[in-house]
Coordinates of C-alpha atoms in Angstrom, one line a residue:
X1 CA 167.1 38.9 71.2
X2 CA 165.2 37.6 68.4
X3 CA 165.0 39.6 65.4
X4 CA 169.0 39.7 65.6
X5 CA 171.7 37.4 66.7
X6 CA 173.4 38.4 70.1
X7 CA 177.1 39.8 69.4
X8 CA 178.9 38.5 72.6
X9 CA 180.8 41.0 74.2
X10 CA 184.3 39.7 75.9
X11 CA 185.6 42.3 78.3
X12 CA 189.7 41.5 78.8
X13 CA 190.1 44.8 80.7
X14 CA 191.5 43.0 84.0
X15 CA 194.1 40.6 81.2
X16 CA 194.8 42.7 78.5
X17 CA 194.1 46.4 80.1
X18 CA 196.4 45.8 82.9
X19 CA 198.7 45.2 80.7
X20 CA 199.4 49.1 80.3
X21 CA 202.2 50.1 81.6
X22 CA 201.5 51.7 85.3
X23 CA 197.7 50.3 84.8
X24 CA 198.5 46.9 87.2
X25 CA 195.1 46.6 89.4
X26 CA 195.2 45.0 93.0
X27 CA 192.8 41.4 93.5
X28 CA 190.1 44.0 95.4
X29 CA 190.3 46.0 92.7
X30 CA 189.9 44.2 90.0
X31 CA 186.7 42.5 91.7
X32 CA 185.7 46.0 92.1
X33 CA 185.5 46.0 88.3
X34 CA 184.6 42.5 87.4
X35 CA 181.4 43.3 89.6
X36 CA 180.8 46.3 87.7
X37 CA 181.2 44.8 84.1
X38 CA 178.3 42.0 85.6
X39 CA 176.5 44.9 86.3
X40 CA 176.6 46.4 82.8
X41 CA 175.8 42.5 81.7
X42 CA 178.8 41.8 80.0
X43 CA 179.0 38.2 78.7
X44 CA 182.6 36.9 79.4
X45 CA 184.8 38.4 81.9
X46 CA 188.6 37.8 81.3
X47 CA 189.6 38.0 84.9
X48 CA 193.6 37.3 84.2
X49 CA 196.6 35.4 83.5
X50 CA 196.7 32.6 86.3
X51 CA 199.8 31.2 85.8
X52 CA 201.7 34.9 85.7
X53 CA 202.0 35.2 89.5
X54 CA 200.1 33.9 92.6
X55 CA 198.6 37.6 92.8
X56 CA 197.4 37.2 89.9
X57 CA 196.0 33.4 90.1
X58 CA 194.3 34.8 93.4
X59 CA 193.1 38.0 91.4
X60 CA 191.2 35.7 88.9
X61 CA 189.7 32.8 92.1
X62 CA 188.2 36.0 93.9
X63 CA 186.2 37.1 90.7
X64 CA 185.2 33.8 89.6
X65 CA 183.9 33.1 93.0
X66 CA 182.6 37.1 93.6
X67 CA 180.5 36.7 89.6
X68 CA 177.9 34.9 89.3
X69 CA 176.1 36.4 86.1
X70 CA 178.4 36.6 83.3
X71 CA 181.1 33.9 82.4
X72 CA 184.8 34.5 84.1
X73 CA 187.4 33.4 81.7
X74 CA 191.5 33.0 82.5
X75 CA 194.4 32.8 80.1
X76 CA 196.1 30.4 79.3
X77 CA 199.4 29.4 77.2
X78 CA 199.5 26.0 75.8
X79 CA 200.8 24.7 78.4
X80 CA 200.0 21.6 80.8
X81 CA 200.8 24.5 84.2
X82 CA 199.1 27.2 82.5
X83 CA 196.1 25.1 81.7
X84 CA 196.0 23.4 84.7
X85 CA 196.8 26.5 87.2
X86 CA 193.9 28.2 85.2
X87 CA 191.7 25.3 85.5
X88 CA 192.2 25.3 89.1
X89 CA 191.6 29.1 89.2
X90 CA 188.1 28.8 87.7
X91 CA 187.1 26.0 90.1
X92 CA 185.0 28.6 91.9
X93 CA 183.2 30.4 88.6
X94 CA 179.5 29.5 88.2
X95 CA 180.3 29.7 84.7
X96 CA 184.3 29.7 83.9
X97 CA 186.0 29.1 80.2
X98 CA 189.9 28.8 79.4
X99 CA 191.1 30.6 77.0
X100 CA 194.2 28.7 75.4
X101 CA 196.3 30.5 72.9
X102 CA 199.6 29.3 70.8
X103 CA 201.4 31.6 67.9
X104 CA 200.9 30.9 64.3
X105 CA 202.7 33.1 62.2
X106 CA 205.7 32.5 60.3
X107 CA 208.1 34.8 62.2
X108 CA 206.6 33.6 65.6
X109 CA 206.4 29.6 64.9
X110 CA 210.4 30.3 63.8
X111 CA 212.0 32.8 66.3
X112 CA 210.0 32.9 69.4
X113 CA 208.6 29.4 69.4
X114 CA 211.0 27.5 67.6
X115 CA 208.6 25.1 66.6
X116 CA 207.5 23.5 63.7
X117 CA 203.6 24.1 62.1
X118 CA 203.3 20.8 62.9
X119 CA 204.1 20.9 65.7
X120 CA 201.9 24.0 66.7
X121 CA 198.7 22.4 65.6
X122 CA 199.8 18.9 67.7
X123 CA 200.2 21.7 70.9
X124 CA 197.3 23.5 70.2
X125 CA 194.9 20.2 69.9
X126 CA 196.0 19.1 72.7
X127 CA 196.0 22.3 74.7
X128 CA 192.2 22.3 74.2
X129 CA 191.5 19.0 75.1
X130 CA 193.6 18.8 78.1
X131 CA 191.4 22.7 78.9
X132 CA 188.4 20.4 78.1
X133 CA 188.7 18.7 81.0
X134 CA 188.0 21.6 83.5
X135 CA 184.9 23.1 81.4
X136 CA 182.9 22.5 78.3
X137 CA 183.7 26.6 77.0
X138 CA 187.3 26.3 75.9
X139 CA 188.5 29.3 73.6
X140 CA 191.6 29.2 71.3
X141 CA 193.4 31.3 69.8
X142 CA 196.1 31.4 66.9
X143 CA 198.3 34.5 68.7
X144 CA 199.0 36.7 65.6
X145 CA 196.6 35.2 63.4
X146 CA 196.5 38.9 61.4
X147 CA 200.0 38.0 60.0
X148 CA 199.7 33.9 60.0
X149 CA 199.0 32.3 56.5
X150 CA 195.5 31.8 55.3
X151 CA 195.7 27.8 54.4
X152 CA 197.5 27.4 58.1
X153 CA 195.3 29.0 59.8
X154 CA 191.9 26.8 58.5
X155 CA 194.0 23.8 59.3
X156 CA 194.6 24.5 62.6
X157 CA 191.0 26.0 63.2
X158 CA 189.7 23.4 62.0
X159 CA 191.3 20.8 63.9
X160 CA 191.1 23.0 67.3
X161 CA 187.2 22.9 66.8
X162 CA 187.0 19.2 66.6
X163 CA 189.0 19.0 69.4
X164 CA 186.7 20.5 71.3
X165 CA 187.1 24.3 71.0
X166 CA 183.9 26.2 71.3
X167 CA 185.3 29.6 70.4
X168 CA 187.6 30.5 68.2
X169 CA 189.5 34.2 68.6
X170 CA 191.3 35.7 65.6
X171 CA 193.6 38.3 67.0
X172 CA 195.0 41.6 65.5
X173 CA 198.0 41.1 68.2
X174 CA 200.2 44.1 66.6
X175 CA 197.5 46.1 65.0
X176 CA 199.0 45.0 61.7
X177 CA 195.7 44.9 59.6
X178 CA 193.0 47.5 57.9
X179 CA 189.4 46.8 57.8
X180 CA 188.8 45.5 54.2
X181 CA 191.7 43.0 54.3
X182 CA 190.5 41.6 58.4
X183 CA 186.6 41.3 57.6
X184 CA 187.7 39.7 54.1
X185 CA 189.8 37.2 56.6
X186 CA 187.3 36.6 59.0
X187 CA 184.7 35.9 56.1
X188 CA 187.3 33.6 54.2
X189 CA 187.8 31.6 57.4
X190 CA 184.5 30.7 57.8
X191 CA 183.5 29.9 54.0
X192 CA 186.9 27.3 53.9
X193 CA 186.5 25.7 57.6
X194 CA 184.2 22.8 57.3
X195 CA 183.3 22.9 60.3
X196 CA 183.0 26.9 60.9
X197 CA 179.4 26.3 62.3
X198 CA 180.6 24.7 65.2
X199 CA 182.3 27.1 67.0
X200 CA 182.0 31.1 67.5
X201 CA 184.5 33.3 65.6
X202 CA 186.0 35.8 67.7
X203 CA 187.8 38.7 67.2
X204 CA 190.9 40.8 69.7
X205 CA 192.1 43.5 67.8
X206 CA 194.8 46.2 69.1
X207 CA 195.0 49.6 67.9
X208 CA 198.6 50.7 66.7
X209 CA 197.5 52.0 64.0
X210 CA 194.1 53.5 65.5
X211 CA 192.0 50.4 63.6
X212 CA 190.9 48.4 66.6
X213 CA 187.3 49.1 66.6
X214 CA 187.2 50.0 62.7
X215 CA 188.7 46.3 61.8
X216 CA 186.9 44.3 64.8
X217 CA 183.3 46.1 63.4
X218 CA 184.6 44.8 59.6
X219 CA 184.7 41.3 61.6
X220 CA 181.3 41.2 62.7
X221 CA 179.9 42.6 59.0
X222 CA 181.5 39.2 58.0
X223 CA 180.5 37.0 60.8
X224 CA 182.0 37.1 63.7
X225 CA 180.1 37.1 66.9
X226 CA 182.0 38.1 69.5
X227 CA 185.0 40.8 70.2
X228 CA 187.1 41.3 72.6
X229 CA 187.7 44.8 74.0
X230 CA 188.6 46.8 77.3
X231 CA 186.7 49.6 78.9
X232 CA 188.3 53.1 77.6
X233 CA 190.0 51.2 75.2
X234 CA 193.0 50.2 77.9
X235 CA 195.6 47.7 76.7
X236 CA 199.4 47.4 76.0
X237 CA 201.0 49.7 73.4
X238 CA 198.2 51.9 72.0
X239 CA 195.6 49.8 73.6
X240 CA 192.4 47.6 72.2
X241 CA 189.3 48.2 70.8
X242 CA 187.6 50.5 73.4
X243 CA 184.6 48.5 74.6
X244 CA 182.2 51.3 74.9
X245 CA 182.6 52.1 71.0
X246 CA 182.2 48.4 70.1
X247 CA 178.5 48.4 71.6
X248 CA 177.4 52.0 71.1
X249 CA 178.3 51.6 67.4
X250 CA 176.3 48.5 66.7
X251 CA 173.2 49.7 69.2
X252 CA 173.2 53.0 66.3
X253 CA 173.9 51.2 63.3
X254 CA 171.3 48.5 63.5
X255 CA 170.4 49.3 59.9
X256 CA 173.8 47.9 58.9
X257 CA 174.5 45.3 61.5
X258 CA 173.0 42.3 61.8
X259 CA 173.4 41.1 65.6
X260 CA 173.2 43.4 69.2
X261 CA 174.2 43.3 72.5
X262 CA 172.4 42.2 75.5
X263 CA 174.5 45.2 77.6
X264 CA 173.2 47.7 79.7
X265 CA 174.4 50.5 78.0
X266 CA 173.6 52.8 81.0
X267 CA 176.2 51.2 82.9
X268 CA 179.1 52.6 81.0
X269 CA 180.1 55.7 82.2
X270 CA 180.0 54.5 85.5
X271 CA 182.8 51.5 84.3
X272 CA 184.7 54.1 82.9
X273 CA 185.2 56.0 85.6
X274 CA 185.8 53.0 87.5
X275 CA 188.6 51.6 85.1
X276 CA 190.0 55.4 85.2
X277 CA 190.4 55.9 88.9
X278 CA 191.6 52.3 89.8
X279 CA 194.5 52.5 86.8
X280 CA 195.2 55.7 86.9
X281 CA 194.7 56.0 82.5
X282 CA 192.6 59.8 82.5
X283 CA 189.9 59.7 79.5
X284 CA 190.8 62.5 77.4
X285 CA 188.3 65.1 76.6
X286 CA 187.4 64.2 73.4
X287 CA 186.9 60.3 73.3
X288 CA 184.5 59.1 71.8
X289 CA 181.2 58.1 74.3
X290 CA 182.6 58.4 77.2
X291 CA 185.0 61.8 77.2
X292 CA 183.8 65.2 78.7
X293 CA 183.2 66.6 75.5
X294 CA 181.3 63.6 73.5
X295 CA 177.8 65.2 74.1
X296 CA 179.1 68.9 74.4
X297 CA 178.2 71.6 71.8
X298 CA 180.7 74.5 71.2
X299 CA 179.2 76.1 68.2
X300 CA 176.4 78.2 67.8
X301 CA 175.2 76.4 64.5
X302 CA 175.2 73.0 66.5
X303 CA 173.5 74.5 69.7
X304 CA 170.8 76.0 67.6
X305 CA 170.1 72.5 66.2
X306 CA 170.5 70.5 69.0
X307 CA 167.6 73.0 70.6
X308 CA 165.6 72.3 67.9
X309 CA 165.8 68.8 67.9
X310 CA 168.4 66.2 69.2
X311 CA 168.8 64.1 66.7
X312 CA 170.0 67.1 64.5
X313 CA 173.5 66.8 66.0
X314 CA 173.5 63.7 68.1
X315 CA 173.5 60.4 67.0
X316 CA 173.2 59.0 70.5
X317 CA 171.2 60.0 73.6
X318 CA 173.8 60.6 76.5
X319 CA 171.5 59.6 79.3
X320 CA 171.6 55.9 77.0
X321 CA 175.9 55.8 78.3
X322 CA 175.0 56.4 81.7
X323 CA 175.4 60.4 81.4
X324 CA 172.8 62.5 83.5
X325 CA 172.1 66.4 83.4
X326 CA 171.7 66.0 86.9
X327 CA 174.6 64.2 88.9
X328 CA 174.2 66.4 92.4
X329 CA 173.2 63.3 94.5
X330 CA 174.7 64.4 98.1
X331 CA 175.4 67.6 100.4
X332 CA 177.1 68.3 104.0
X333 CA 173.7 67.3 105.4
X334 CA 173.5 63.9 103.9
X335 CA 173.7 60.8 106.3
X336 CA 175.7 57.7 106.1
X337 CA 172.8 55.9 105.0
X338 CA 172.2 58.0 101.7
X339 CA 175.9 58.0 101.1
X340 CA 176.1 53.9 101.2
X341 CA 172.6 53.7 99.4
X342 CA 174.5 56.2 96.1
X343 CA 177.4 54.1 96.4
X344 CA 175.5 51.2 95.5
X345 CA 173.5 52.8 92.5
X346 CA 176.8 53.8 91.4
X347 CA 178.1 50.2 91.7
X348 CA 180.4 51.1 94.3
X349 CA 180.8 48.0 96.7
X350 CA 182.8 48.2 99.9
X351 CA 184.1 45.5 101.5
X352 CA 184.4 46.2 104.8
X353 CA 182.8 48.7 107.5
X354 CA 186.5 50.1 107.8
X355 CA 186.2 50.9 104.2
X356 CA 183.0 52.8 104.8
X357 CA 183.9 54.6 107.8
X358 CA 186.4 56.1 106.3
X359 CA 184.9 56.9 102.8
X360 CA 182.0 58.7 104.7
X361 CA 184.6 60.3 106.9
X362 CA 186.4 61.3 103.3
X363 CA 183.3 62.5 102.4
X364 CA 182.1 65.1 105.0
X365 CA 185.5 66.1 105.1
X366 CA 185.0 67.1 101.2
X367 CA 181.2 68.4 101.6
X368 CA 182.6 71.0 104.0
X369 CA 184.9 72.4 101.2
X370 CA 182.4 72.0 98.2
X371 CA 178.8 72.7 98.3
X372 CA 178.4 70.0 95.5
X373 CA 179.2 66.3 95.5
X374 CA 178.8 65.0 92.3
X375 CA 178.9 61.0 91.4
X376 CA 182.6 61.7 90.0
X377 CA 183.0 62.9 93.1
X378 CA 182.0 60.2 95.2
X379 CA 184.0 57.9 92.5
X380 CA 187.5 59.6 92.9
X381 CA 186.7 59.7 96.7
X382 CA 186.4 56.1 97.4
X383 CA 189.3 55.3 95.0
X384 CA 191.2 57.5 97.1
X385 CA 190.0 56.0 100.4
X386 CA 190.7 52.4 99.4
X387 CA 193.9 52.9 98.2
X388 CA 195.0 54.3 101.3
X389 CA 193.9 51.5 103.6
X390 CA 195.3 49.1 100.9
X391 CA 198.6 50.7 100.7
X392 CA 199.7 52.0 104.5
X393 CA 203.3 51.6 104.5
X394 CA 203.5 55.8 104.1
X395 CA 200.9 58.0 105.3
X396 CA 200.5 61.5 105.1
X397 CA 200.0 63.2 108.0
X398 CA 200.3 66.7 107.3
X399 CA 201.8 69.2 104.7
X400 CA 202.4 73.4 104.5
X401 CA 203.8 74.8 101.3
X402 CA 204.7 78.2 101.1
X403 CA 205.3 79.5 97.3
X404 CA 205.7 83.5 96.1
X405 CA 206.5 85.9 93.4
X406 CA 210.3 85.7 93.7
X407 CA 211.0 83.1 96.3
X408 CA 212.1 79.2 96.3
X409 CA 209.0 77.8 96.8
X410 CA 209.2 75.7 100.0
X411 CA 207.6 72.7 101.2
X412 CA 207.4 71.2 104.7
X413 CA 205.7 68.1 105.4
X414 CA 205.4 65.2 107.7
X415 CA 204.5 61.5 107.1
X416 CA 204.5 58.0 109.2
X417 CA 206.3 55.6 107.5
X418 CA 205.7 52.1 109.0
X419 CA 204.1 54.0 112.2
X420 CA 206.6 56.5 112.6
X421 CA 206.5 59.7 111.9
X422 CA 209.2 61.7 110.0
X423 CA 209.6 65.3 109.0
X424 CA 211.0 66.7 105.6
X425 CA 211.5 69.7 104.0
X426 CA 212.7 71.0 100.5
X427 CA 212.8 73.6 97.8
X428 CA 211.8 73.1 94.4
X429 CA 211.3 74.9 91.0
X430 CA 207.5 75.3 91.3
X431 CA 205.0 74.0 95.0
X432 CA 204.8 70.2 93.3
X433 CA 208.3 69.3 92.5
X434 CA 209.0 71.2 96.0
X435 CA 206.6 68.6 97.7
X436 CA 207.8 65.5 95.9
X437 CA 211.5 66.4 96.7
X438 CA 210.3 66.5 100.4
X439 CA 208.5 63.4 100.4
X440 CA 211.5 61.7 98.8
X441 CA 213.8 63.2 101.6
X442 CA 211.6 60.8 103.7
X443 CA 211.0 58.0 101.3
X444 CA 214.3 57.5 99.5
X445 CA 212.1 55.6 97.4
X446 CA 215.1 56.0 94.3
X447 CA 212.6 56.3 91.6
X448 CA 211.8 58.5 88.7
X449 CA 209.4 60.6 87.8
X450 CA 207.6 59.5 84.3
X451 CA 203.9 61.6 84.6
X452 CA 202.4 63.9 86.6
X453 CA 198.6 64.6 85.1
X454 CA 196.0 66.8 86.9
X455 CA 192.0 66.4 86.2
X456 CA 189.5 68.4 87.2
X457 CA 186.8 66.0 88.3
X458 CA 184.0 68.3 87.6
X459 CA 183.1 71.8 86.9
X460 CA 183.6 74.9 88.9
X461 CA 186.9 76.9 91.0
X462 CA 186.0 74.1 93.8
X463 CA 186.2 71.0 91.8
X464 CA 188.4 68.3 93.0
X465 CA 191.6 67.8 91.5
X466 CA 192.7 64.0 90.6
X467 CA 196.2 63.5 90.2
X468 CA 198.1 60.9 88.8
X469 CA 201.4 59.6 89.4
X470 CA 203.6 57.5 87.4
X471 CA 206.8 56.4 88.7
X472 CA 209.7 54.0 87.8
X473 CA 212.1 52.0 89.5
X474 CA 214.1 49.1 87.9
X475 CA 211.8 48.7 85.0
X476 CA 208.9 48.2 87.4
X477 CA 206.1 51.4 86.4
X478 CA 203.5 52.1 88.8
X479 CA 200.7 54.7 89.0
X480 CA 199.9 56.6 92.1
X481 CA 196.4 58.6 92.3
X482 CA 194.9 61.0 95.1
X483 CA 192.4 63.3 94.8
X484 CA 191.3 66.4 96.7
X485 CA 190.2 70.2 96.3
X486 CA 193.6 71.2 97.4
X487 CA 196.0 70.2 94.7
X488 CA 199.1 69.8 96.3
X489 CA 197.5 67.8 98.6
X490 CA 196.0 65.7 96.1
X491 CA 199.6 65.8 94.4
X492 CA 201.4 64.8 97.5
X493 CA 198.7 61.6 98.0
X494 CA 199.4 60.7 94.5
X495 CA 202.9 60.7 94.7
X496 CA 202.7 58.8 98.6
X497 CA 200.3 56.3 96.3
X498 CA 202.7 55.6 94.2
X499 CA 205.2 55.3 96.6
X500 CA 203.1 52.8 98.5
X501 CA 203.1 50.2 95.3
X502 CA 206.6 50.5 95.1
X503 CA 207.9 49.9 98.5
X504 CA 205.9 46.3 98.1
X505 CA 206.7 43.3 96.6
X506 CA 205.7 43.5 92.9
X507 CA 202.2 41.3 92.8
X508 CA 202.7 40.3 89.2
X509 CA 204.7 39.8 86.4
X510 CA 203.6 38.3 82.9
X511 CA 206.0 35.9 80.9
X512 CA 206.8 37.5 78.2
X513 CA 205.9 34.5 76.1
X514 CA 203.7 35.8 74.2
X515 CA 200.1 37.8 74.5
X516 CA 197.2 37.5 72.5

């Protein structure tokens, strides 16, 4: 990149994404996604909070030791065991960075923290030099820097940079600001720091008010080089800046912007789908890049155009995101070798011969109901697959539902649970809540129902259906998913999924200390 300076792009989907509610990711499948996001060349991979659980310090080893071309990063308070329990979890990365972070604004220092300004800059300097003495790329950032004061802030930047800070991340953390006031920030930051030039300015804006991308693009008109953003735009509350808009916006608007990414673009869709099946978080129809509808034309006005010429009506060529006209890759014919050999194009890596086995077994099973496999497809399949050899505590083993114009509708079902098979049966208002109300007769799991979603993978009256689950229990939400061309049974795997994460011991749990 020589014309223009490279815009780095910090992917915190496996910190700050799994932060959604329900969206909590298992250690394989979160290096699922880290692999995927090194695929798609992403610079800095935020594998995790270290120090939140040992699921999760083992969640962030396994991708710094599985990525070896972009850097793996892990949060960290300002803490001596946060610092060091991150340290230790990066030992692995071929490239690794801590990311330190303390809060700055008035209403944090005094109520949460309880601490003095003073007193935060003395932590934070000496948060990054004790990070400084795992690895040279130490991050910091001032946790709701959008409501700190100006003339704090550029002391404690300051200082933090001649500590040793190499990045410096100015975060949004309640979606509190609008574009013109954050890029004015960003730009008034680096004009009073006197030694701005040493580090790189950072944005991590959330979108509670629908501004993430808006006010982290103001950023980068005034300087800053890197943001921080989550595939599909996953995050707590209303999320963060959706990763996929970040990079497609400043690819289109090179007339206005003076920096791009070195990503491979045609790699998103494929991440999104990813990110969607493992958490569970459906992309609605009309987001922007990556939804079913972003490249579709409904009226006839637009049609005629786009038949005329492309550019008439599209700003973007959907091939560049990783969309394809044609995405029939496999049939009932197709061998195990063709299967594997798509998986990998698709960046699907399985970890075991177990896994594949029964993928491919999924996957004849589903080419003898449906005369098209699509890459979505092959996607939800293998999501479905490995969440049932992760999560075996309840099985399915069979199901009959019987529902009619003026009768209960009924639903009989069997399942193992540990290895031994039970039978249940019970009426409901409608097939579903029949078949949930029989697995519970089994499960006693005691939770409640939050969601039930249906998808419809692709197009056509034999498309798969993907279902997602959300229960709660306790406070504890988890998402279930399961996909097949049979709805109820893709219902009844969702719910069994669910289920499944609930009957084991929870793998993580953040402090709720504070979160950039």
């Amino acid at each position: 990149m020589t014309a223009k300076e490279q815009l780095i792009i910090f992917d915190t989907t496996l910190r700050d994404g799994e932060q959604s509610p329900g969206a909590s990711m298992t250690r394989d499948e979160k290096v699922r996604i880290a692999k995927a996001l090194e695929r798609m060349r992403v610079d800095v991979i935020e594998a995790g909070f270290p120090i939140a659980s040992p699921g999760d310090f083992e969640a962030v080893k396994a991708v710094a030791e599985a990525v070896k071309d972009s850097r793996v990063c892990g949060l960290a308070r300002a803490l001596d065991n946060d610092l060091d329990r991150a340290g230790e979890a990066l030992k692995g990365a071929n490239a690794g960075r801590i990311h330190t972070f303390i809060a700055t604004s008035p209403i944090h220092m005094e109520k949460k923290l309880r601490m003095s300004p003073d007193q935060v800059l003395e932590q934070a300097v000496y948060a990054v030099k004790r990070a400084r003495r795992y690895t040279d790329d130490v991050e910091f950032s001032p946790e709701d820097a959008g409501r700190s004061e100006i003339d704090f802030l550029c002391r404690i930047l300051e200082a933090v940079i001649d500590a040793g800070a190499t990045t410096v991340n100015i975060p949004d953390t309640v979606g509190y600001n609008i574009p013109d006031q954050f890029g004015s920030l960003i730009a008034t930051l680096r004009a009073r720091i006197p030694n701005a030039d040493k580090a790189i300015f950072s944005v991590h804006c959330h979108n509670d008010l629908g501004l993430a991308v808006a006010n982290s693009l103001a950023a980068v008109r005034n300087g800053a080089r890197q943001v921080e953003c989550t595939i599909n735009g996953l995050g707590e509350r209303a999320g963060n800046a959706a990763l996929e808009e970040i990079v497609m916006t400043v690819r289109t608007r090179q007339d206005l912007l003076e920096c791009d990414t070195r990503l491979d673009t045609t790699q998103i869709m494929n991440c999104s789908r990813l990110v969607s099946g493992i958490t569970g978080f459906a992309v609605q129809p009309n987001k922007a890049v990556v939804g079913a509808n972003a490249f579709a034309h409904e009226s006839g006005i637009h049609q005629d155009g786009v038949l005329k010429n492309r550019e008439t009506y599209e700003i973007m060529c959907a091939q560049d995101v990783g969309w394809s006209e044609n995405r029939m890759v496999l049939g009932k014919h197709s061998g195990r070798n063709a299967f594997r050999a798509r998986l990998q194009e698709l960046g699907v890596v399985l970890n075991s011969e177990e896994e594949l086995n029964a993928a491919f077994s999924r996957f004849k099973d589903l080419a003898d109901k449906k005369h098209e496999i699509f890459d979505e497809d092959l996607q939800a399949l293998v999501t479905d697959t490995t969440l049932g050899i992760t999560n075996e505590r309840v099985k399915l083993v069979s199901i009959r539902v019987c529902s009619e114009t003026g009768e209960t509708p009924t639903a009989e079902l069997v399942l193992a649970l540990d290895g031994v098979e039970k039978a249940g049966t019970a009426t409901g208002g409608g097939p579903v809540d029949a078949t949930f109300k029989a697995i519970e007769s089994i499960v006693e799991s005691e939770t409640t129902l939050k969601l039930y979603s249906v998808n419809a993978i692709t197009s056509g009256t034999d498309a798969q259906g993907e279902v997602t689950v959300r229960l709660e229990k306790g406070g504890r939400i988890v998402n279930g998913q399961g996909a097949d061309t049979d709805i109820l049974i893709a219902s009844a795997r969702a719910y069994i999924n669910a289920c499944n994460k609930i009957l084991q011991p929870a793998e993580r749990a953040h402090p709720q200390t504070g979160q950039v």
